[in-house]
Amino acid sequence: MIVQTAIPLIAEYGATVTTAKVARAAGIGEGTIFRVFADKEELLQACMAEALSPEHAVRELDAIDVSQPLPDRLAEAAEALQAHLSRMGAIAGSLGHRGGKHPGTVRGAGRDESTTRIRAALAELLEPDKAALRRPPEQIAALFFGLLFTQPRTEEEPDLTPQELVDVFLHGALSGGAK
């Protein structure tokens, strides 16, 4: 509960957030934080580990109704994974300039395992349409995951909505009349 309360505060204030502010937001005494964490640094590292963890994203992907049409499932998946990226980016951006420390494995899942778990959850969303796919669901999931994580983010070009991203992914970049 402390970490969940601290994450949005860290995203807003960075490493300068005080434990008193976290305690007030959590509705607990500041001393309670120090019964759970040795110091503020340990709290910040726990928040970084939580932000990098794939658990929340995998739970959201698993909750998507597979009876929906494929474009709808993928749009929901894109929303969930974009939210995951935003959480990671906000916390890493706020804490990233703190001596280059990284929590290493995150709740037992390093980067490769996290990626594998998210891709597996995406592949499960694709499974009902396996016969209509040009490639195996696992490969399509890897491609979709890669597209989400490499979307260009520039001031000049607005981000694609999840539906637009899915449309380009499923139907290509060419308009209907182009060859």
GROMACS .gro file of N, CA and C in nm:
model
  537
    1MET      N    1   0.083  -0.118   0.000
    1MET     CA    2   0.000   0.000   0.000
    1MET      C    3   0.087   0.125   0.000
    2ILE      N    4   0.196   0.122   0.073
    2ILE     CA    5   0.286   0.237   0.077
    2ILE      C    6   0.346   0.261  -0.061
    3VAL      N    7   0.391   0.156  -0.125
    3VAL     CA    8   0.453   0.169  -0.258
    3VAL      C    9   0.349   0.220  -0.358
    4GLN      N   10   0.228   0.165  -0.356
    4GLN     CA   11   0.124   0.209  -0.449
    4GLN      C   12   0.090   0.357  -0.429
    5THR      N   13   0.093   0.403  -0.307
    5THR     CA   14   0.068   0.544  -0.278
    5THR      C   15   0.185   0.630  -0.321
    6ALA      N   16   0.307   0.580  -0.303
    6ALA     CA   17   0.426   0.658  -0.333
    6ALA      C   18   0.451   0.675  -0.482
    7ILE      N   19   0.413   0.578  -0.563
    7ILE     CA   20   0.445   0.582  -0.707
    7ILE      C   21   0.394   0.709  -0.775
    8PRO      N   22   0.266   0.746  -0.762
    8PRO     CA   23   0.223   0.870  -0.829
    8PRO      C   24   0.292   0.994  -0.772
    9LEU      N   25   0.325   0.991  -0.644
    9LEU     CA   26   0.395   1.105  -0.584
    9LEU      C   27   0.537   1.116  -0.639
   10ILE      N   28   0.602   1.004  -0.659
   10ILE     CA   29   0.737   1.004  -0.717
   10ILE      C   30   0.731   1.051  -0.861
   11ALA      N   31   0.628   1.008  -0.933
   11ALA     CA   32   0.612   1.053  -1.072
   11ALA      C   33   0.596   1.204  -1.077
   12GLU      N   34   0.529   1.261  -0.977
   12GLU     CA   35   0.506   1.406  -0.975
   12GLU      C   36   0.625   1.484  -0.919
   13TYR      N   37   0.684   1.436  -0.808
   13TYR     CA   38   0.787   1.513  -0.738
   13TYR      C   39   0.929   1.457  -0.755
   14GLY      N   40   0.940   1.337  -0.810
   14GLY     CA   41   1.071   1.276  -0.823
   14GLY      C   42   1.124   1.232  -0.689
   15ALA      N   43   1.256   1.220  -0.681
   15ALA     CA   44   1.320   1.171  -0.560
   15ALA      C   45   1.311   1.270  -0.444
   16THR      N   46   1.264   1.392  -0.473
   16THR     CA   47   1.253   1.492  -0.366
   16THR      C   48   1.127   1.474  -0.282
   17VAL      N   49   1.039   1.382  -0.322
   17VAL     CA   50   0.919   1.358  -0.243
   17VAL      C   51   0.962   1.319  -0.102
   18THR      N   52   0.892   1.371  -0.006
   18THR     CA   53   0.928   1.340   0.133
   18THR      C   54   0.849   1.219   0.183
   19THR      N   55   0.906   1.150   0.279
   19THR     CA   56   0.833   1.037   0.339
   19THR      C   57   0.711   1.089   0.415
   20ALA      N   58   0.717   1.213   0.464
   20ALA     CA   59   0.601   1.272   0.532
   20ALA      C   60   0.486   1.288   0.433
   21LYS      N   61   0.515   1.330   0.310
   21LYS     CA   62   0.412   1.346   0.207
   21LYS      C   63   0.352   1.210   0.171
   22VAL      N   64   0.438   1.109   0.158
   22VAL     CA   65   0.390   0.974   0.127
   22VAL      C   66   0.301   0.924   0.240
   23ALA      N   67   0.343   0.944   0.363
   23ALA     CA   68   0.265   0.899   0.478
   23ALA      C   69   0.128   0.968   0.483
   24ARG      N   70   0.127   1.100   0.461
   24ARG     CA   71  -0.001   1.172   0.461
   24ARG      C   72  -0.095   1.116   0.352
   25ALA      N   73  -0.041   1.096   0.232
   25ALA     CA   74  -0.122   1.044   0.121
   25ALA      C   75  -0.174   0.903   0.151
   26ALA      N   76  -0.095   0.825   0.223
   26ALA     CA   77  -0.135   0.688   0.256
   26ALA      C   78  -0.225   0.681   0.379
   27GLY      N   79  -0.235   0.793   0.451
   27GLY     CA   80  -0.317   0.794   0.572
   27GLY      C   81  -0.254   0.717   0.686
   28ILE      N   82  -0.120   0.720   0.692
   28ILE     CA   83  -0.047   0.651   0.798
   28ILE      C   84   0.053   0.747   0.861
   29GLY      N   85   0.109   0.708   0.971
   29GLY     CA   86   0.215   0.786   1.032
   29GLY      C   87   0.347   0.764   0.959
   30GLU      N   88   0.431   0.865   0.958
   30GLU     CA   89   0.559   0.854   0.888
   30GLU      C   90   0.644   0.740   0.944
   31GLY      N   91   0.634   0.716   1.074
   31GLY     CA   92   0.709   0.607   1.136
   31GLY      C   93   0.675   0.470   1.078
   32THR      N   94   0.552   0.455   1.031
   32THR     CA   95   0.510   0.328   0.972
   32THR      C   96   0.594   0.297   0.848
   33ILE      N   97   0.628   0.399   0.772
   33ILE     CA   98   0.711   0.379   0.653
   33ILE      C   99   0.844   0.317   0.694
   34PHE      N  100   0.900   0.368   0.803
   34PHE     CA  101   1.033   0.321   0.846
   34PHE      C  102   1.029   0.189   0.922
   35ARG      N  103   0.910   0.140   0.952
   35ARG     CA  104   0.898   0.004   1.004
   35ARG      C  105   0.899  -0.096   0.887
   36VAL      N  106   0.861  -0.047   0.767
   36VAL     CA  107   0.857  -0.133   0.650
   36VAL      C  108   0.985  -0.121   0.568
   37PHE      N  109   1.037   0.000   0.557
   37PHE     CA  110   1.158   0.027   0.478
   37PHE      C  111   1.266   0.085   0.568
   38ALA      N  112   1.389   0.044   0.544
   38ALA     CA  113   1.501   0.089   0.627
   38ALA      C  114   1.520   0.240   0.616
   39ASP      N  115   1.501   0.294   0.496
   39ASP     CA  116   1.518   0.437   0.473
   39ASP      C  117   1.444   0.477   0.345
   40LYS      N  118   1.449   0.605   0.313
   40LYS     CA  119   1.380   0.655   0.194
   40LYS      C  120   1.436   0.590   0.068
   41GLU      N  121   1.566   0.566   0.064
   41GLU     CA  122   1.628   0.503  -0.053
   41GLU      C  123   1.567   0.365  -0.080
   42GLU      N  124   1.545   0.288   0.024
   42GLU     CA  125   1.484   0.156   0.006
   42GLU      C  126   1.341   0.167  -0.044
   43LEU      N  127   1.267   0.267   0.003
   43LEU     CA  128   1.131   0.292  -0.046
   43LEU      C  129   1.135   0.327  -0.195
   44LEU      N  130   1.226   0.415  -0.234
   44LEU     CA  131   1.238   0.454  -0.374
   44LEU      C  132   1.275   0.335  -0.462
   45GLN      N  133   1.362   0.248  -0.415
   45GLN     CA  134   1.399   0.129  -0.491
   45GLN      C  135   1.281   0.033  -0.504
   46ALA      N  136   1.201   0.022  -0.399
   46ALA     CA  137   1.082  -0.064  -0.404
   46ALA      C  138   0.982  -0.009  -0.506
   47CYS      N  139   0.972   0.123  -0.513
   47CYS     CA  140   0.881   0.185  -0.611
   47CYS      C  141   0.931   0.162  -0.753
   48MET      N  142   1.062   0.170  -0.773
   48MET     CA  143   1.120   0.145  -0.905
   48MET      C  144   1.094  -0.001  -0.943
   49ALA      N  145   1.115  -0.093  -0.852
   49ALA     CA  146   1.093  -0.235  -0.880
   49ALA      C  147   0.946  -0.260  -0.916
   50GLU      N  148   0.855  -0.197  -0.843
   50GLU     CA  149   0.712  -0.215  -0.871
   50GLU      C  150   0.676  -0.158  -1.008
   51ALA      N  151   0.730  -0.043  -1.042
   51ALA     CA  152   0.700   0.019  -1.173
   51ALA      C  153   0.752  -0.066  -1.288
   52LEU      N  154   0.864  -0.134  -1.269
   52LEU     CA  155   0.923  -0.216  -1.375
   52LEU      C  156   0.863  -0.357  -1.381
   53SER      N  157   0.791  -0.396  -1.279
   53SER     CA  158   0.734  -0.531  -1.274
   53SER      C  159   0.628  -0.551  -1.382
   54PRO      N  160   0.627  -0.667  -1.446
   54PRO     CA  161   0.524  -0.694  -1.548
   54PRO      C  162   0.391  -0.741  -1.489
   55GLU      N  163   0.385  -0.762  -1.358
   55GLU     CA  164   0.267  -0.823  -1.295
   55GLU      C  165   0.137  -0.750  -1.329
   56HIS      N  166   0.136  -0.619  -1.313
   56HIS     CA  167   0.014  -0.542  -1.337
   56HIS      C  168  -0.028  -0.553  -1.483
   57ALA      N  169   0.067  -0.538  -1.575
   57ALA     CA  170   0.036  -0.547  -1.719
   57ALA      C  171  -0.017  -0.685  -1.755
   58VAL      N  172   0.045  -0.789  -1.703
   58VAL     CA  173   0.001  -0.925  -1.734
   58VAL      C  174  -0.140  -0.949  -1.680
   59ARG      N  175  -0.170  -0.899  -1.559
   59ARG     CA  176  -0.305  -0.914  -1.503
   59ARG      C  177  -0.408  -0.844  -1.593
   60GLU      N  178  -0.373  -0.723  -1.641
   60GLU     CA  179  -0.465  -0.650  -1.729
   60GLU      C  180  -0.486  -0.724  -1.861
   61LEU      N  181  -0.380  -0.778  -1.917
   61LEU     CA  182  -0.393  -0.853  -2.042
   61LEU      C  183  -0.476  -0.979  -2.021
   62ASP      N  184  -0.455  -1.047  -1.910
   62ASP     CA  185  -0.530  -1.169  -1.880
   62ASP      C  186  -0.679  -1.141  -1.859
   63ALA      N  187  -0.713  -1.017  -1.820
   63ALA     CA  188  -0.853  -0.982  -1.793
   63ALA      C  189  -0.931  -0.945  -1.920
   64ILE      N  190  -0.864  -0.931  -2.032
   64ILE     CA  191  -0.931  -0.894  -2.157
   64ILE      C  192  -1.017  -1.010  -2.205
   65ASP      N  193  -1.140  -0.982  -2.240
   65ASP     CA  194  -1.236  -1.083  -2.285
   65ASP      C  195  -1.196  -1.132  -2.424
   66VAL      N  196  -1.158  -1.260  -2.435
   66VAL     CA  197  -1.112  -1.316  -2.563
   66VAL      C  198  -1.227  -1.343  -2.660
   67SER      N  199  -1.352  -1.322  -2.617
   67SER     CA  200  -1.463  -1.340  -2.710
   67SER      C  201  -1.487  -1.215  -2.795
   68GLN      N  202  -1.420  -1.106  -2.761
   68GLN     CA  203  -1.431  -0.983  -2.840
   68GLN      C  204  -1.360  -1.002  -2.975
   69PRO      N  205  -1.395  -0.920  -3.073
   69PRO     CA  206  -1.320  -0.924  -3.199
   69PRO      C  207  -1.173  -0.890  -3.177
   70LEU      N  208  -1.087  -0.947  -3.259
   70LEU     CA  209  -0.942  -0.928  -3.245
   70LEU      C  210  -0.901  -0.781  -3.237
   71PRO      N  211  -0.952  -0.691  -3.324
   71PRO     CA  212  -0.910  -0.551  -3.312
   71PRO      C  213  -0.941  -0.490  -3.176
   72ASP      N  214  -1.055  -0.526  -3.118
   72ASP     CA  215  -1.092  -0.474  -2.986
   72ASP      C  216  -0.999  -0.527  -2.878
   73ARG      N  217  -0.968  -0.658  -2.886
   73ARG     CA  218  -0.875  -0.717  -2.787
   73ARG      C  219  -0.739  -0.649  -2.794
   74LEU      N  220  -0.690  -0.630  -2.917
   74LEU     CA  221  -0.557  -0.568  -2.932
   74LEU      C  222  -0.558  -0.421  -2.890
   75ALA      N  223  -0.668  -0.351  -2.913
   75ALA     CA  224  -0.676  -0.211  -2.869
   75ALA      C  225  -0.672  -0.204  -2.716
   76GLU      N  226  -0.743  -0.295  -2.650
   76GLU     CA  227  -0.737  -0.300  -2.503
   76GLU      C  228  -0.597  -0.335  -2.455
   77ALA      N  229  -0.533  -0.428  -2.524
   77ALA     CA  230  -0.396  -0.466  -2.489
   77ALA      C  231  -0.302  -0.348  -2.508
   78ALA      N  232  -0.320  -0.274  -2.617
   78ALA     CA  233  -0.235  -0.156  -2.641
   78ALA      C  234  -0.253  -0.054  -2.530
   79GLU      N  235  -0.377  -0.031  -2.488
   79GLU     CA  236  -0.403   0.063  -2.378
   79GLU      C  237  -0.334   0.018  -2.250
   80ALA      N  238  -0.347  -0.110  -2.218
   80ALA     CA  239  -0.286  -0.163  -2.096
   80ALA      C  240  -0.134  -0.151  -2.102
   81LEU      N  241  -0.076  -0.182  -2.216
   81LEU     CA  242   0.070  -0.178  -2.226
   81LEU      C  243   0.122  -0.035  -2.236
   82GLN      N  244   0.046   0.055  -2.296
   82GLN     CA  245   0.086   0.196  -2.297
   82GLN      C  246   0.082   0.252  -2.155
   83ALA      N  247  -0.017   0.212  -2.075
   83ALA     CA  248  -0.023   0.255  -1.935
   83ALA      C  249   0.098   0.199  -1.858
   84HIS      N  250   0.133   0.075  -1.887
   84HIS     CA  251   0.250   0.013  -1.824
   84HIS      C  252   0.377   0.091  -1.860
   85LEU      N  253   0.390   0.126  -1.987
   85LEU     CA  254   0.506   0.204  -2.031
   85LEU      C  255   0.509   0.340  -1.964
   86SER      N  256   0.394   0.403  -1.951
   86SER     CA  257   0.387   0.534  -1.886
   86SER      C  258   0.431   0.526  -1.740
   87ARG      N  259   0.382   0.422  -1.670
   87ARG     CA  260   0.423   0.404  -1.529
   87ARG      C  261   0.573   0.385  -1.519
   88MET      N  262   0.626   0.297  -1.605
   88MET     CA  263   0.771   0.272  -1.602
   88MET      C  264   0.847   0.400  -1.633
   89GLY      N  265   0.805   0.471  -1.737
   89GLY     CA  266   0.874   0.592  -1.777
   89GLY      C  267   0.869   0.702  -1.673
   90ALA      N  268   0.754   0.719  -1.610
   90ALA     CA  269   0.740   0.824  -1.508
   90ALA      C  270   0.832   0.799  -1.390
   91ILE      N  271   0.836   0.676  -1.343
   91ILE     CA  272   0.919   0.645  -1.226
   91ILE      C  273   1.066   0.642  -1.265
   92ALA      N  274   1.099   0.575  -1.375
   92ALA     CA  275   1.239   0.568  -1.417
   92ALA      C  276   1.291   0.708  -1.448
   93GLY      N  277   1.208   0.790  -1.510
   93GLY     CA  278   1.249   0.927  -1.541
   93GLY      C  279   1.271   1.009  -1.415
   94SER      N  280   1.186   0.988  -1.315
   94SER     CA  281   1.198   1.063  -1.190
   94SER      C  282   1.315   1.015  -1.105
   95LEU      N  283   1.345   0.887  -1.114
   95LEU     CA  284   1.450   0.831  -1.028
   95LEU      C  285   1.576   0.793  -1.105
   96GLY      N  286   1.571   0.801  -1.237
   96GLY     CA  287   1.680   0.752  -1.320
   96GLY      C  288   1.812   0.824  -1.304
   97HIS      N  289   1.811   0.943  -1.252
   97HIS     CA  290   1.935   1.020  -1.239
   97HIS      C  291   1.992   1.010  -1.098
   98ARG      N  292   1.972   0.896  -1.037
   98ARG     CA  293   2.014   0.879  -0.898
   98ARG      C  294   2.131   0.783  -0.889
   99GLY      N  295   2.237   0.814  -0.959
   99GLY     CA  296   2.356   0.730  -0.951
   99GLY      C  297   2.347   0.606  -1.037
  100GLY      N  298   2.251   0.601  -1.129
  100GLY     CA  299   2.243   0.489  -1.221
  100GLY      C  300   2.201   0.358  -1.156
  101LYS      N  301   2.144   0.364  -1.037
  101LYS     CA  302   2.103   0.241  -0.968
  101LYS      C  303   1.983   0.180  -1.038
  102HIS      N  304   1.984   0.050  -1.048
  102HIS     CA  305   1.872  -0.024  -1.107
  102HIS      C  306   1.844  -0.140  -1.012
  103PRO      N  307   1.718  -0.172  -0.990
  103PRO     CA  308   1.688  -0.277  -0.892
  103PRO      C  309   1.728  -0.417  -0.935
  104GLY      N  310   1.780  -0.434  -1.056
  104GLY     CA  311   1.818  -0.569  -1.101
  104GLY      C  312   1.694  -0.648  -1.135
  105THR      N  313   1.679  -0.766  -1.079
  105THR     CA  314   1.558  -0.842  -1.108
  105THR      C  315   1.442  -0.777  -1.035
  106VAL      N  316   1.325  -0.789  -1.092
  106VAL     CA  317   1.206  -0.726  -1.037
  106VAL      C  318   1.109  -0.835  -0.998
  107ARG      N  319   1.090  -0.853  -0.869
  107ARG     CA  320   1.003  -0.959  -0.817
  107ARG      C  321   1.031  -1.089  -0.888
  108GLY      N  322   1.159  -1.124  -0.898
  108GLY     CA  323   1.197  -1.250  -0.957
  108GLY      C  324   1.199  -1.250  -1.108
  109ALA      N  325   1.165  -1.137  -1.172
  109ALA     CA  326   1.160  -1.132  -1.318
  109ALA      C  327   1.255  -1.025  -1.369
  110GLY      N  328   1.361  -1.067  -1.437
  110GLY     CA  329   1.448  -0.972  -1.502
  110GLY      C  330   1.383  -0.924  -1.630
  111ARG      N  331   1.453  -0.840  -1.705
  111ARG     CA  332   1.396  -0.780  -1.826
  111ARG      C  333   1.351  -0.886  -1.926
  112ASP      N  334   1.434  -0.986  -1.953
  112ASP     CA  335   1.398  -1.089  -2.050
  112ASP      C  336   1.274  -1.167  -2.006
  113GLU      N  337   1.271  -1.205  -1.880
  113GLU     CA  338   1.155  -1.279  -1.830
  113GLU      C  339   1.030  -1.193  -1.832
  114SER      N  340   1.042  -1.063  -1.800
  114SER     CA  341   0.928  -0.973  -1.805
  114SER      C  342   0.872  -0.965  -1.946
  115THR      N  343   0.962  -0.949  -2.042
  115THR     CA  344   0.921  -0.942  -2.183
  115THR      C  345   0.853  -1.071  -2.225
  116THR      N  346   0.910  -1.183  -2.186
  116THR     CA  347   0.853  -1.314  -2.220
  116THR      C  348   0.714  -1.329  -2.163
  117ARG      N  349   0.693  -1.286  -2.040
  117ARG     CA  350   0.562  -1.300  -1.975
  117ARG      C  351   0.457  -1.213  -2.042
  118ILE      N  352   0.495  -1.091  -2.080
  118ILE     CA  353   0.400  -1.003  -2.147
  118ILE      C  354   0.368  -1.057  -2.286
  119ARG      N  355   0.469  -1.103  -2.358
  119ARG     CA  356   0.446  -1.161  -2.490
  119ARG      C  357   0.356  -1.284  -2.482
  120ALA      N  358   0.374  -1.367  -2.382
  120ALA     CA  359   0.291  -1.487  -2.365
  120ALA      C  360   0.145  -1.447  -2.341
  121ALA      N  361   0.123  -1.343  -2.261
  121ALA     CA  362  -0.014  -1.296  -2.237
  121ALA      C  363  -0.075  -1.240  -2.365
  122LEU      N  364   0.005  -1.171  -2.446
  122LEU     CA  365  -0.044  -1.123  -2.576
  122LEU      C  366  -0.077  -1.240  -2.668
  123ALA      N  367   0.008  -1.341  -2.670
  123ALA     CA  368  -0.016  -1.458  -2.755
  123ALA      C  369  -0.148  -1.526  -2.718
  124GLU      N  370  -0.181  -1.530  -2.590
  124GLU     CA  371  -0.308  -1.587  -2.546
  124GLU      C  372  -0.426  -1.509  -2.602
  125LEU      N  373  -0.411  -1.377  -2.614
  125LEU     CA  374  -0.517  -1.295  -2.672
  125LEU      C  375  -0.537  -1.323  -2.820
  126LEU      N  376  -0.429  -1.364  -2.885
  126LEU     CA  377  -0.434  -1.393  -3.029
  126LEU      C  378  -0.480  -1.535  -3.061
  127GLU      N  379  -0.470  -1.622  -2.965
  127GLU     CA  380  -0.497  -1.765  -2.986
  127GLU      C  381  -0.632  -1.794  -3.050
  128PRO      N  382  -0.742  -1.727  -3.009
  128PRO     CA  383  -0.871  -1.758  -3.073
  128PRO      C  384  -0.872  -1.733  -3.225
  129ASP      N  385  -0.783  -1.649  -3.274
  129ASP     CA  386  -0.778  -1.616  -3.417
  129ASP      C  387  -0.658  -1.682  -3.486
  130LYS      N  388  -0.603  -1.783  -3.424
  130LYS     CA  389  -0.483  -1.848  -3.475
  130LYS      C  390  -0.495  -1.889  -3.623
  131ALA      N  391  -0.608  -1.944  -3.662
  131ALA     CA  392  -0.626  -1.992  -3.800
  131ALA      C  393  -0.624  -1.877  -3.902
  132ALA      N  394  -0.658  -1.756  -3.859
  132ALA     CA  395  -0.662  -1.642  -3.951
  132ALA      C  396  -0.529  -1.566  -3.957
  133LEU      N  397  -0.435  -1.600  -3.870
  133LEU     CA  398  -0.308  -1.528  -3.863
  133LEU      C  399  -0.208  -1.585  -3.964
  134ARG      N  400  -0.126  -1.497  -4.019
  134ARG     CA  401  -0.023  -1.540  -4.115
  134ARG      C  402   0.095  -1.609  -4.047
  135ARG      N  403   0.115  -1.580  -3.922
  135ARG     CA  404   0.227  -1.635  -3.845
  135ARG      C  405   0.172  -1.688  -3.713
  136PRO      N  406   0.250  -1.766  -3.639
  136PRO     CA  407   0.205  -1.817  -3.509
  136PRO      C  408   0.174  -1.702  -3.411
  137PRO      N  409   0.078  -1.723  -3.321
  137PRO     CA  410   0.042  -1.618  -3.225
  137PRO      C  411   0.162  -1.563  -3.148
  138GLU      N  412   0.258  -1.649  -3.115
  138GLU     CA  413   0.376  -1.603  -3.039
  138GLU      C  414   0.456  -1.501  -3.121
  139GLN      N  415   0.469  -1.524  -3.249
  139GLN     CA  416   0.544  -1.433  -3.335
  139GLN      C  417   0.467  -1.303  -3.357
  140ILE      N  418   0.337  -1.312  -3.376
  140ILE     CA  419   0.254  -1.193  -3.392
  140ILE      C  420   0.258  -1.111  -3.262
  141ALA      N  421   0.253  -1.179  -3.148
  141ALA     CA  422   0.261  -1.110  -3.019
  141ALA      C  423   0.393  -1.035  -3.006
  142ALA      N  424   0.502  -1.098  -3.046
  142ALA     CA  425   0.634  -1.033  -3.039
  142ALA      C  426   0.638  -0.910  -3.129
  143LEU      N  427   0.580  -0.919  -3.247
  143LEU     CA  428   0.577  -0.805  -3.338
  143LEU      C  429   0.493  -0.690  -3.281
  144PHE      N  430   0.377  -0.724  -3.225
  144PHE     CA  431   0.289  -0.622  -3.167
  144PHE      C  432   0.356  -0.555  -3.048
  145PHE      N  433   0.418  -0.636  -2.964
  145PHE     CA  434   0.491  -0.585  -2.848
  145PHE      C  435   0.602  -0.489  -2.892
  146GLY      N  436   0.676  -0.531  -2.994
  146GLY     CA  437   0.783  -0.446  -3.045
  146GLY      C  438   0.731  -0.315  -3.101
  147LEU      N  439   0.619  -0.319  -3.171
  147LEU     CA  440   0.560  -0.198  -3.226
  147LEU      C  441   0.520  -0.102  -3.114
  148LEU      N  442   0.460  -0.154  -3.010
  148LEU     CA  443   0.419  -0.069  -2.897
  148LEU      C  444   0.538  -0.001  -2.832
  149PHE      N  445   0.646  -0.076  -2.816
  149PHE     CA  446   0.762  -0.023  -2.744
  149PHE      C  447   0.852   0.064  -2.830
  150THR      N  448   0.829   0.066  -2.961
  150THR     CA  449   0.915   0.147  -3.047
  150THR      C  450   0.838   0.256  -3.119
  151GLN      N  451   0.716   0.285  -3.075
  151GLN     CA  452   0.638   0.392  -3.135
  151GLN      C  453   0.714   0.522  -3.126
  152PRO      N  454   0.725   0.595  -3.237
  152PRO     CA  455   0.795   0.724  -3.230
  152PRO      C  456   0.717   0.822  -3.143
  153ARG      N  457   0.789   0.895  -3.063
  153ARG     CA  458   0.726   0.994  -2.976
  153ARG      C  459   0.792   1.128  -3.006
  154THR      N  460   0.726   1.207  -3.090
  154THR     CA  461   0.780   1.338  -3.125
  154THR      C  462   0.674   1.444  -3.103
  155GLU      N  463   0.719   1.567  -3.091
  155GLU     CA  464   0.628   1.680  -3.073
  155GLU      C  465   0.542   1.700  -3.199
  156GLU      N  466   0.603   1.679  -3.316
  156GLU     CA  467   0.534   1.707  -3.442
  156GLU      C  468   0.427   1.603  -3.474
  157GLU      N  469   0.451   1.480  -3.439
  157GLU     CA  470   0.360   1.370  -3.471
  157GLU      C  471   0.284   1.328  -3.346
  158PRO      N  472   0.152   1.344  -3.346
  158PRO     CA  473   0.076   1.296  -3.228
  158PRO      C  474   0.082   1.144  -3.220
  159ASP      N  475   0.076   1.094  -3.097
  159ASP     CA  476   0.073   0.949  -3.077
  159ASP      C  477  -0.050   0.890  -3.146
  160LEU      N  478  -0.034   0.770  -3.196
  160LEU     CA  479  -0.148   0.698  -3.251
  160LEU      C  480  -0.238   0.655  -3.135
  161THR      N  481  -0.368   0.658  -3.157
  161THR     CA  482  -0.457   0.602  -3.056
  161THR      C  483  -0.438   0.450  -3.060
  162PRO      N  484  -0.478   0.379  -2.956
  162PRO     CA  485  -0.468   0.233  -2.961
  162PRO      C  486  -0.540   0.174  -3.082
  163GLN      N  487  -0.657   0.230  -3.117
  163GLN     CA  488  -0.732   0.178  -3.231
  163GLN      C  489  -0.655   0.203  -3.362
  164GLU      N  490  -0.595   0.321  -3.377
  164GLU     CA  491  -0.517   0.351  -3.497
  164GLU      C  492  -0.396   0.259  -3.507
  165LEU      N  493  -0.329   0.238  -3.396
  165LEU     CA  494  -0.213   0.151  -3.393
  165LEU      C  495  -0.251   0.009  -3.435
  166VAL      N  496  -0.362  -0.041  -3.382
  166VAL     CA  497  -0.409  -0.175  -3.415
  166VAL      C  498  -0.448  -0.182  -3.563
  167ASP      N  499  -0.512  -0.079  -3.613
  167ASP     CA  500  -0.552  -0.078  -3.754
  167ASP      C  501  -0.430  -0.087  -3.845
  168VAL      N  502  -0.327  -0.008  -3.817
  168VAL     CA  503  -0.205  -0.015  -3.899
  168VAL      C  504  -0.138  -0.151  -3.882
  169PHE      N  505  -0.136  -0.202  -3.761
  169PHE     CA  506  -0.074  -0.332  -3.736
  169PHE      C  507  -0.146  -0.444  -3.813
  170LEU      N  508  -0.278  -0.446  -3.805
  170LEU     CA  509  -0.354  -0.555  -3.868
  170LEU      C  510  -0.370  -0.539  -4.019
  171HIS      N  511  -0.378  -0.412  -4.066
  171HIS     CA  512  -0.412  -0.389  -4.206
  171HIS      C  513  -0.302  -0.320  -4.287
  172GLY      N  514  -0.191  -0.289  -4.222
  172GLY     CA  515  -0.079  -0.229  -4.293
  172GLY      C  516  -0.089  -0.078  -4.304
  173ALA      N  517   0.012  -0.020  -4.364
  173ALA     CA  518   0.023   0.125  -4.374
  173ALA      C  519  -0.043   0.182  -4.499
  174LEU      N  520  -0.074   0.096  -4.595
  174LEU     CA  521  -0.133   0.145  -4.719
  174LEU      C  522  -0.282   0.170  -4.704
  175SER      N  523  -0.329   0.275  -4.768
  175SER     CA  524  -0.473   0.301  -4.766
  175SER      C  525  -0.543   0.199  -4.857
  176GLY      N  526  -0.672   0.192  -4.849
  176GLY     CA  527  -0.749   0.092  -4.922
  176GLY      C  528  -0.722   0.083  -5.072
  177GLY      N  529  -0.701   0.197  -5.142
  177GLY     CA  530  -0.682   0.195  -5.285
  177GLY      C  531  -0.537   0.182  -5.330
  178ALA      N  532  -0.443   0.195  -5.238
  178ALA     CA  533  -0.299   0.190  -5.274
  178ALA      C  534  -0.253   0.047  -5.294
  179LYS      N  535  -0.154   0.032  -5.384
  179LYS     CA  536  -0.096  -0.101  -5.407
  179LYS      C  537   0.052  -0.099  -5.386
   0.00000   0.00000   0.00000
